[in-house]
XYZ file of C-alpha atoms in Angstrom:
229
model
C 9.789 -0.821 58.958
C 9.632 1.104 56.017
C 6.616 0.729 53.506
C 8.092 -0.300 49.389
C 6.892 2.107 47.444
C 5.044 0.978 44.415
C 6.146 1.116 41.447
C 5.368 2.868 38.996
C 3.436 1.999 35.341
C 5.659 1.494 32.771
C 5.092 4.482 30.547
C 3.342 3.646 27.284
C 5.488 3.488 24.166
C 4.573 5.640 21.478
C 3.004 4.480 18.292
C 5.222 4.088 15.010
C 4.204 6.559 12.949
C 3.350 5.527 8.972
C 1.888 6.367 5.575
C -0.356 4.020 4.431
C -2.170 3.977 0.742
C -5.172 1.224 -0.714
C -5.463 0.767 -4.677
C -7.723 -0.032 -6.271
C -11.013 1.124 -3.798
C -14.482 -0.446 -4.283
C -15.384 -3.324 -4.753
C -12.709 -5.171 -6.631
C -13.117 -8.020 -8.730
C -9.332 -9.901 -8.491
C -6.855 -8.000 -7.413
C -6.238 -5.284 -4.594
C -2.755 -3.553 -3.023
C -2.225 -2.403 0.709
C 0.838 -0.764 0.992
C 2.805 0.887 4.041
C 5.180 3.005 3.871
C 7.495 3.858 6.450
C 10.566 6.624 7.273
C 12.939 6.801 9.900
C 14.854 9.729 11.130
C 17.851 10.808 9.650
C 17.567 7.717 7.075
C 17.194 8.165 2.883
C 15.133 5.527 2.508
C 11.678 4.166 2.104
C 11.325 0.952 3.974
C 8.293 -0.902 2.406
C 5.626 -3.427 3.494
C 2.793 -4.797 0.937
C 0.275 -6.535 1.559
C -1.772 -7.739 -2.084
C -5.675 -9.337 -1.584
C -6.639 -12.119 -3.953
C -10.364 -13.272 -4.670
C -10.398 -17.013 -3.817
C -11.742 -17.444 -8.021
C -8.689 -15.791 -9.478
C -6.589 -17.779 -6.990
C -8.544 -21.139 -8.118
C -7.121 -24.025 -6.955
C -3.307 -23.724 -6.965
C -2.870 -26.807 -9.490
C -3.158 -24.812 -12.635
C -2.394 -21.013 -13.668
C -4.411 -21.794 -16.771
C -7.305 -19.712 -15.945
C -9.729 -17.077 -17.467
C -9.541 -15.567 -13.988
C -6.064 -15.337 -14.065
C -4.643 -14.584 -17.562
C -1.389 -13.136 -15.934
C -0.540 -17.252 -14.176
C 0.714 -16.324 -11.453
C 0.830 -19.143 -8.642
C -1.138 -17.270 -6.061
C -1.771 -20.307 -3.158
C 2.596 -20.429 -3.469
C 2.005 -16.405 -2.276
C -0.323 -16.769 0.006
C 1.682 -19.200 1.712
C 5.089 -17.300 1.568
C 2.791 -14.419 3.311
C 2.837 -12.023 0.578
C -0.839 -12.067 0.363
C -3.797 -13.286 1.599
C -7.006 -14.859 -0.918
C -9.789 -13.381 0.043
C -13.356 -15.662 0.380
C -15.527 -13.905 -2.821
C -16.037 -12.873 -5.666
C -14.782 -9.546 -4.801
C -12.287 -7.231 -1.985
C -14.300 -5.405 -0.191
C -12.855 -2.221 1.198
C -13.633 -3.576 4.634
C -10.990 -6.711 4.554
C -8.396 -3.888 3.532
C -9.568 -0.680 6.356
C -8.932 -4.163 9.009
C -6.013 -4.787 7.739
C -4.421 -1.545 8.647
C -6.292 -2.260 11.708
C -4.146 -5.529 12.554
C -0.769 -4.114 11.398
C -1.669 -1.168 14.791
C -2.769 -3.614 17.053
C -0.376 -6.468 16.246
C 2.686 -3.775 16.325
C 1.447 -0.464 17.367
C 2.308 1.457 13.527
C -0.169 3.998 13.449
C -0.824 5.083 9.970
C -0.747 8.995 9.746
C -2.275 9.399 6.574
C -4.090 7.333 4.445
C -3.484 7.788 0.631
C -6.281 5.849 -1.120
C -7.184 6.040 -5.189
C -10.927 8.429 -5.212
C -12.648 5.169 -7.475
C -16.099 3.893 -4.800
C -14.228 4.895 -2.011
C -16.476 6.258 0.443
C -16.348 3.095 2.961
C -13.157 3.042 2.951
C -12.733 6.230 3.732
C -15.112 6.133 6.823
C -13.459 3.435 7.776
C -10.397 4.299 8.326
C -11.722 8.092 9.782
C -13.632 6.295 12.474
C -10.202 4.011 13.407
C -7.793 6.800 13.327
C -9.290 10.061 12.950
C -10.593 11.699 10.053
C -7.717 13.865 8.690
C -5.887 10.437 8.167
C -7.816 9.976 4.676
C -6.294 11.574 1.912
C -8.131 11.512 -1.446
C -5.282 10.825 -4.296
C -7.475 11.978 -7.767
C -5.466 9.272 -9.994
C -4.414 11.970 -12.649
C -0.787 12.648 -14.331
C -1.056 15.970 -12.655
C -1.101 14.647 -9.432
C 1.055 11.567 -9.669
C 4.168 13.794 -12.153
C 6.227 14.098 -8.991
C 5.556 11.058 -7.184
C 5.664 8.733 -9.921
C 9.572 10.568 -10.710
C 10.585 10.920 -6.988
C 10.076 6.797 -7.805
C 12.437 5.815 -10.081
C 15.207 8.022 -8.721
C 14.437 6.284 -5.610
C 14.890 2.602 -7.575
C 17.895 4.164 -9.273
C 19.338 5.323 -6.194
C 18.305 2.096 -4.154
C 16.122 4.169 -1.605
C 13.651 1.687 -1.570
C 13.904 -1.112 0.629
C 10.418 -3.578 -0.698
C 11.690 -5.974 1.214
C 11.972 -7.729 -2.013
C 8.429 -8.817 -2.101
C 8.410 -11.483 -5.680
C 5.095 -9.980 -5.933
C 6.507 -6.563 -5.989
C 9.464 -6.630 -8.601
C 7.292 -8.625 -10.905
C 4.384 -5.865 -10.475
C 7.619 -3.050 -10.694
C 8.588 -5.025 -14.525
C 4.762 -4.446 -15.371
C 5.068 -0.506 -15.432
C 6.208 1.354 -18.105
C 5.511 5.449 -18.041
C 2.471 7.434 -19.770
C 3.081 10.797 -20.774
C 0.501 13.363 -21.080
C -0.051 16.160 -23.851
C 2.087 18.538 -21.215
C 5.351 16.121 -20.040
C 3.374 14.976 -17.126
C 3.483 11.490 -15.959
C 2.061 8.753 -14.810
C 2.376 4.460 -14.168
C 0.503 2.590 -17.151
C 1.168 -0.891 -17.533
C 3.576 -1.839 -20.669
C 1.765 -3.051 -23.630
C -1.609 -2.620 -21.652
C -1.972 -6.675 -21.228
C -4.240 -6.931 -18.597
C -2.170 -9.741 -17.527
C 0.184 -7.412 -16.219
C -0.701 -6.072 -12.877
C 1.028 -2.782 -11.432
C -1.141 -2.427 -8.377
C 1.536 -2.831 -6.638
C 3.538 -0.448 -8.673
C 0.818 2.425 -8.466
C 0.153 2.031 -4.683
C 3.340 3.183 -4.030
C 3.085 6.072 -5.893
C -0.059 7.309 -4.444
C 1.802 6.861 -0.709
C 4.801 9.117 -2.158
C 2.008 11.485 -3.084
C 0.861 11.099 0.105
C 3.905 12.054 1.303
C 4.570 14.842 -1.007
C 0.988 16.430 0.748
C 2.088 15.871 4.484
C 5.871 15.681 4.436
C 6.699 18.661 6.271
C 3.843 17.586 9.431
C 4.784 14.000 9.011
C 9.198 14.432 9.335
C 8.087 17.104 12.451
C 6.072 14.122 13.857
C 9.167 10.991 13.468
C 11.179 13.676 14.447
C 13.424 13.967 11.439
């Protein structure tokens, strides 16, 4: 009798690749944002998944938004219930929390960051964690200056007008976009800023997307070659 051949194991699927960023870094006292940007071959749309992190003290009890720690008067408990943000049981948001979320996305969905752009402010521990999990060349420092963010800011504005950014109709992202103005320096370079500079006008989501665009700009040729674009 002929012996049956042992079936070959199925090939392990290759992970999808994306560009990830985190803003701001360091020990955040209120809000923090993690942004993933995924680009598909031959598709001009940028697909974005954003997760916001909020401290317990800022979120409050969910019954009242009239709090000195929540000048924006937003119901973060409701947003957390909708899966738009995570509430951190501490007074600060440590780098490790956001770094672990990026690892969680990879282990759960097989989406590996090609590069992780990050705000340079007190980001040493965050960069070390990303390098340990994904490789030394993955974390990329993005300078928060008009010269660096000029082109990414303009590209985001153009893509929003052309409806080429799919941000999953995220309510916090929409709020952040409405809070965003453009600041010009003396050389004509631009970057996002808060409207009127009011502390309640959060723009973390806008800044994270700008950093993601800046990260893409620095590695676009290699990234597109990787995904077959």
